Structures are given as structure tokens and as C-alpha cells.
């Protein structure tokens, strides 16, 4: 219900506002201030009410990369919509030691999302099945919509063939926040609750990181999501950021860079140094 009320408020604001969309604003200097190589990264931020866009490296914004764990956003929606998982479903750990200690325990859908527990989403993909997962990725219009054959069912978002650009991430998330994904309102509400990463007195941040391993080139890093701003007027800012992670510091720069840009354009308070 909250999602629909928020969207209705945005529609009222949109109808009362002249339809004059300014040219995209280049935020390359802010990217540079964050310590990120402009040529090896891109960011796109879109204000939902009027389409105003902030961007860097427009050519790369249209380039597709493996989504890695950002695919847990559509996977969460599919799990909830198909009934493979409820909000409270417990996925029992099989006892195998994996990459992170936080993965090596029982998980709920929410903890698996927050901890990026790959094995849970591989179990979900198995339970959904290849035909249905292919159907849902197509239905959600996610990236190139290609999950490959059945042998790729548990790796297609980690190794390909599924790929997505920053611009396509933005379009997918805009359909999500605007209730245009052709899924039930209950699924969207639960997915939003799982996705909430941070909040303040008049704002909420929904997001997902991604880290894709690549051979003979730097890994790909992602941070995608949206900021809901309640004051002074209701507004949503969708963001998608990716970069080549050339050093260990780059994994921290994913979220930090987006927050820096949101603060720079005046929609999120700057973090204390």
C-alpha cells in the first residue's frame, strides 16, 4: 500500500509540474573526487517525476556487464511471486564452508539478500526451474533477457550469458518503483522491505551491491537501487553505478561514490568525514 500511495503522490506532483526536462547533467567531476577512474566506470541517476538525469561516461552507461548480485533484485521478486520462497522461509545451510562466514548458516530470503549468499539464490533458481526462470527474466525485461541453457541455471548471472547495462538497470528499477512489473502488490511490498539498506527521518534507501569475477581483466562492481525522499516533496531518485574494481578499495567505493553524488546534487545529506 505504501508504494502505491507514494506513486500516487508522485503522479500528483508530476501533473502539477511543467513537462520541461533539463539536459542530462555530467557528474564526472564528482566521480573523480570519489577516487574512481571516470574512463572505467559509469553512473546514471534518474529522478522519476520528470526524468531529469545525472550521468558520467555515457558510452559505458549503455555497455552490458554481468549483473552479479544485483540480479538478486529480480530473483527476490521471482521467488516471492512464484511461491518458491515466502518472506519468512528458512533455507537450511548444508554444512559446506563457503566464501564468507555469514553465508555459512541458515538464511531467510532477507538475510540471503543482505549478505549476498549466492547458494540461497542458486537453490531458488533450481526450485523455480529453467523454463520458468527464463520466462520471468523475459517478463521482467531484465537486461539482455538471456539465461542460457539449463546447464547455466545456477551461474547465468555470475558468468553470463545474462548481461545488463547501467541504463537497463535504471529502466528495470523504474518499472519496479512505479508498479509496472506485472507482479502482485504484496510481492513488491515484501521485496522493498528486503531491499531497504538505510533510512533517515525523511528518506529511505533501497539498494544492492554486485561483484562479478572476471578472468584476465578487473572484476566488475555494481551498486544499484533508489532513494525515496519524503521531504520537502515526495521524490524518487534511481541510481546505477558500475566500475572496474582494480584494487581492494574499489569494493568500498561502490556505495560511497553513489552517496557522494546524491549528496552533491542535494538529495542526501553528506556523510561525516
Coordinates of C-alpha atoms in Angstrom, one line a residue:
X1 CA 0.0 0.0 0.0
X2 CA 2.8 2.4 0.9
X3 CA 4.3 2.0 -2.6
X4 CA 1.0 2.9 -4.3
X5 CA 0.5 5.9 -2.1
X6 CA 4.0 7.2 -2.8
X7 CA 3.5 6.7 -6.6
X8 CA 0.1 8.5 -6.4
X9 CA 1.8 11.4 -4.7
X10 CA 4.4 11.5 -7.4
X11 CA 1.8 11.5 -10.1
X12 CA 0.0 14.4 -8.5
X13 CA 3.3 16.3 -8.3
X14 CA 4.1 15.3 -12.0
X15 CA 0.7 16.6 -13.2
X16 CA 1.2 19.8 -11.4
X17 CA 4.7 20.3 -12.8
X18 CA 5.5 21.6 -16.3
X19 CA 7.0 18.9 -18.5
X20 CA 10.3 20.5 -19.1
X21 CA 13.2 18.1 -18.7
X22 CA 16.6 19.6 -18.5
X23 CA 19.6 18.2 -20.4
X24 CA 21.5 15.4 -18.6
X25 CA 24.0 16.7 -16.0
X26 CA 27.5 15.4 -16.2
X27 CA 28.8 14.3 -12.8
X28 CA 32.3 13.2 -13.9
X29 CA 34.0 15.6 -11.5
X30 CA 32.1 14.1 -8.6
X31 CA 33.2 10.6 -9.7
X32 CA 36.8 11.9 -9.9
X33 CA 36.5 13.3 -6.3
X34 CA 35.5 9.9 -5.1
X35 CA 38.8 8.4 -6.3
X36 CA 37.2 6.5 -9.2
X37 CA 38.6 6.3 -12.7
X38 CA 36.0 8.0 -15.0
X39 CA 37.0 6.0 -18.0
X40 CA 36.5 2.7 -16.1
X41 CA 33.1 3.5 -14.5
X42 CA 29.7 4.9 -15.1
X43 CA 26.9 6.2 -13.1
X44 CA 23.3 7.1 -14.0
X45 CA 20.8 8.7 -11.7
X46 CA 17.2 9.4 -12.8
X47 CA 14.6 11.5 -11.0
X48 CA 11.3 9.6 -11.6
X49 CA 8.9 12.6 -11.6
X50 CA 10.4 14.4 -14.6
X51 CA 13.2 12.1 -16.0
X52 CA 16.0 14.5 -15.0
X53 CA 19.2 12.6 -15.3
X54 CA 22.7 12.8 -13.9
X55 CA 25.4 10.7 -15.7
X56 CA 29.0 10.1 -16.3
X57 CA 30.7 8.1 -19.2
X58 CA 27.6 7.9 -21.4
X59 CA 29.2 5.3 -23.7
X60 CA 29.8 2.9 -20.8
X61 CA 26.3 3.5 -19.4
X62 CA 24.9 1.6 -22.4
X63 CA 27.5 -1.2 -22.2
X64 CA 26.3 -4.5 -20.7
X65 CA 28.1 -6.4 -18.0
X66 CA 27.2 -9.5 -15.9
X67 CA 24.8 -8.3 -13.2
X68 CA 26.4 -10.4 -10.4
X69 CA 24.5 -10.0 -7.2
X70 CA 22.4 -7.1 -8.4
X71 CA 20.3 -9.9 -10.1
X72 CA 19.2 -10.7 -6.5
X73 CA 16.6 -8.0 -7.0
X74 CA 14.7 -9.8 -9.8
X75 CA 15.5 -13.2 -8.2
X76 CA 13.8 -12.0 -5.0
X77 CA 10.7 -10.9 -6.9
X78 CA 10.6 -14.2 -8.7
X79 CA 11.0 -16.2 -5.5
X80 CA 8.1 -14.3 -3.9
X81 CA 5.8 -14.2 -6.9
X82 CA 6.2 -17.9 -7.7
X83 CA 5.8 -19.0 -4.0
X84 CA 9.2 -20.7 -4.1
X85 CA 10.0 -18.6 -1.0
X86 CA 8.0 -16.5 1.4
X87 CA 9.3 -13.6 3.4
X88 CA 9.9 -16.0 6.4
X89 CA 11.2 -19.1 4.6
X90 CA 14.3 -20.6 6.2
X91 CA 16.9 -22.0 3.8
X92 CA 18.9 -24.6 5.8
X93 CA 22.7 -24.5 5.4
X94 CA 24.1 -27.7 4.0
X95 CA 27.3 -27.6 6.1
X96 CA 29.6 -26.7 3.2
X97 CA 32.1 -23.9 4.0
X98 CA 31.8 -21.1 1.6
X99 CA 33.4 -17.7 0.7
X100 CA 32.1 -15.7 3.7
X101 CA 31.3 -16.7 7.2
X102 CA 28.0 -15.0 7.0
X103 CA 27.0 -17.5 4.3
X104 CA 27.7 -20.5 6.5
X105 CA 24.5 -20.6 8.4
X106 CA 20.7 -20.9 7.9
X107 CA 19.3 -18.0 5.9
X108 CA 16.0 -16.3 5.3
X109 CA 15.3 -14.5 2.0
X110 CA 16.1 -11.2 3.6
X111 CA 19.4 -12.3 5.2
X112 CA 20.4 -14.0 2.0
X113 CA 19.8 -10.8 0.1
X114 CA 21.6 -8.6 2.6
X115 CA 24.6 -11.0 2.8
X116 CA 24.6 -11.8 -0.9
X117 CA 24.5 -15.5 0.0
X118 CA 24.9 -17.0 -3.5
X119 CA 24.0 -20.5 -2.6
X120 CA 20.5 -19.5 -1.5
X121 CA 19.7 -17.9 -4.8
X122 CA 21.2 -20.9 -6.6
X123 CA 18.7 -23.0 -4.6
X124 CA 15.9 -20.7 -5.6
X125 CA 16.9 -20.9 -9.3
X126 CA 16.9 -24.7 -9.0
X127 CA 13.4 -24.7 -7.4
X128 CA 12.0 -22.3 -10.0
X129 CA 13.4 -24.3 -12.8
X130 CA 15.0 -23.3 -16.1
X131 CA 11.8 -22.8 -18.1
X132 CA 10.1 -20.6 -15.5
X133 CA 13.2 -18.6 -14.7
X134 CA 13.8 -17.9 -18.4
X135 CA 10.1 -16.9 -18.6
X136 CA 10.4 -14.5 -15.7
X137 CA 13.7 -12.8 -16.8
X138 CA 12.0 -12.2 -20.1
X139 CA 8.8 -11.0 -18.5
X140 CA 10.7 -8.6 -16.2
X141 CA 12.6 -7.3 -19.3
X142 CA 15.9 -7.7 -17.4
X143 CA 19.0 -6.8 -19.4
X144 CA 19.6 -9.0 -22.4
X145 CA 17.0 -11.4 -21.0
X146 CA 19.3 -14.4 -21.8
X147 CA 19.9 -17.0 -19.1
X148 CA 21.4 -19.6 -21.5
X149 CA 20.5 -23.3 -21.4
X150 CA 19.7 -25.5 -18.4
X151 CA 23.4 -26.0 -17.6
X152 CA 23.7 -22.3 -16.8
X153 CA 20.7 -22.2 -14.4
X154 CA 22.8 -21.5 -11.2
X155 CA 25.5 -19.4 -12.8
X156 CA 24.0 -17.3 -15.6
X157 CA 24.1 -14.1 -13.6
X158 CA 27.6 -14.8 -12.3
X159 CA 29.3 -15.9 -15.5
X160 CA 26.8 -15.0 -18.2
X161 CA 25.1 -15.1 -20.6
X162 CA 22.9 -12.7 -18.7
X163 CA 24.2 -9.1 -19.0
X164 CA 22.8 -5.7 -18.3
X165 CA 23.8 -2.1 -18.7
X166 CA 23.5 0.7 -16.2
X167 CA 20.8 2.3 -18.3
X168 CA 18.9 -1.0 -18.3
X169 CA 19.2 -1.3 -14.6
X170 CA 17.6 2.1 -14.3
X171 CA 14.7 1.2 -16.6
X172 CA 14.1 -2.0 -14.6
X173 CA 14.1 -0.3 -11.3
X174 CA 11.8 2.5 -12.6
X175 CA 9.3 -0.2 -13.5
X176 CA 9.7 -1.7 -10.1
X177 CA 9.1 1.5 -8.1
X178 CA 6.3 2.5 -10.5
X179 CA 4.4 -0.8 -10.0
X180 CA 4.8 -1.7 -13.7
X181 CA 6.4 -5.2 -13.4
X182 CA 3.1 -7.1 -13.7
X183 CA 3.6 -8.7 -10.2
X184 CA 1.3 -8.6 -7.2
X185 CA 1.4 -5.6 -4.9
X186 CA 2.2 -7.9 -2.0
X187 CA 5.4 -9.1 -3.8
X188 CA 6.6 -5.6 -4.4
X189 CA 6.0 -4.6 -0.8
X190 CA 7.9 -7.6 0.6
X191 CA 10.7 -7.1 -1.9
X192 CA 11.0 -3.4 -0.9
X193 CA 11.2 -4.4 2.8
X194 CA 14.0 -6.9 2.0
X195 CA 15.9 -4.3 -0.2
X196 CA 15.9 -1.5 2.4
X197 CA 19.5 -0.7 3.1
X198 CA 19.3 2.6 5.1
X199 CA 16.9 5.3 6.2
X200 CA 16.6 8.6 7.9
X201 CA 13.8 10.9 9.2
X202 CA 12.6 11.8 5.7
X203 CA 14.3 9.3 3.3
X204 CA 14.8 5.6 2.7
X205 CA 17.5 4.0 0.6
X206 CA 16.9 0.7 -1.2
X207 CA 19.9 -0.9 -2.8
X208 CA 22.0 -3.9 -3.8
X209 CA 25.8 -4.3 -4.4
X210 CA 27.2 -6.6 -7.0
X211 CA 30.7 -8.1 -7.5
X212 CA 31.3 -10.0 -10.7
X213 CA 34.5 -12.0 -11.1
X214 CA 36.2 -11.8 -14.4
X215 CA 39.3 -13.5 -16.0
X216 CA 42.2 -11.5 -17.3
X217 CA 40.6 -8.2 -16.5
X218 CA 39.4 -6.3 -13.4
X219 CA 36.3 -7.6 -11.6
X220 CA 33.1 -5.6 -12.3
X221 CA 31.5 -3.8 -9.3
X222 CA 27.9 -2.6 -9.0
X223 CA 25.7 -0.5 -6.8
X224 CA 22.1 -0.1 -7.8
X225 CA 18.8 1.0 -6.2
X226 CA 16.9 4.1 -5.4
X227 CA 16.4 6.8 -2.8
X228 CA 12.9 7.8 -1.7
X229 CA 12.8 11.3 -0.4
X230 CA 9.7 12.3 1.6
X231 CA 10.6 16.0 2.3
X232 CA 10.3 18.7 1.1
X233 CA 8.2 16.9 -1.6
X234 CA 7.9 13.1 -2.3
X235 CA 10.5 12.1 -4.9
X236 CA 12.4 9.0 -6.1
X237 CA 16.0 9.0 -7.4
X238 CA 17.0 5.8 -9.1
X239 CA 20.7 5.0 -9.5
X240 CA 23.0 2.5 -11.2
X241 CA 26.8 2.6 -10.8
X242 CA 29.4 0.2 -12.1
X243 CA 33.2 0.3 -12.2
X244 CA 36.2 -1.9 -12.9
X245 CA 37.5 -2.9 -9.5
X246 CA 41.2 -2.6 -9.9
X247 CA 42.0 -2.5 -6.2
X248 CA 40.6 -3.8 -2.9
X249 CA 39.5 -0.2 -2.1
X250 CA 37.1 -0.2 -5.0
X251 CA 34.6 -2.5 -3.3
X252 CA 34.0 0.2 -0.7
X253 CA 33.8 2.9 -3.4
X254 CA 30.7 1.3 -4.9
X255 CA 28.3 2.7 -2.3
X256 CA 30.5 5.6 -1.2
X257 CA 30.5 7.0 -4.7
X258 CA 26.8 6.9 -5.2
X259 CA 26.2 8.5 -1.8
X260 CA 28.7 11.2 -2.7
X261 CA 26.8 12.0 -5.9
X262 CA 23.4 12.0 -4.2
X263 CA 24.8 14.4 -1.6
X264 CA 26.4 16.6 -4.3
X265 CA 23.1 17.0 -6.1
X266 CA 21.4 17.9 -2.8
X267 CA 19.1 14.9 -2.2
X268 CA 21.0 13.1 0.6
X269 CA 22.9 14.6 3.5
X270 CA 26.7 14.3 3.1
X271 CA 28.3 11.8 5.4
X272 CA 30.7 12.9 8.1
X273 CA 34.3 12.5 7.1

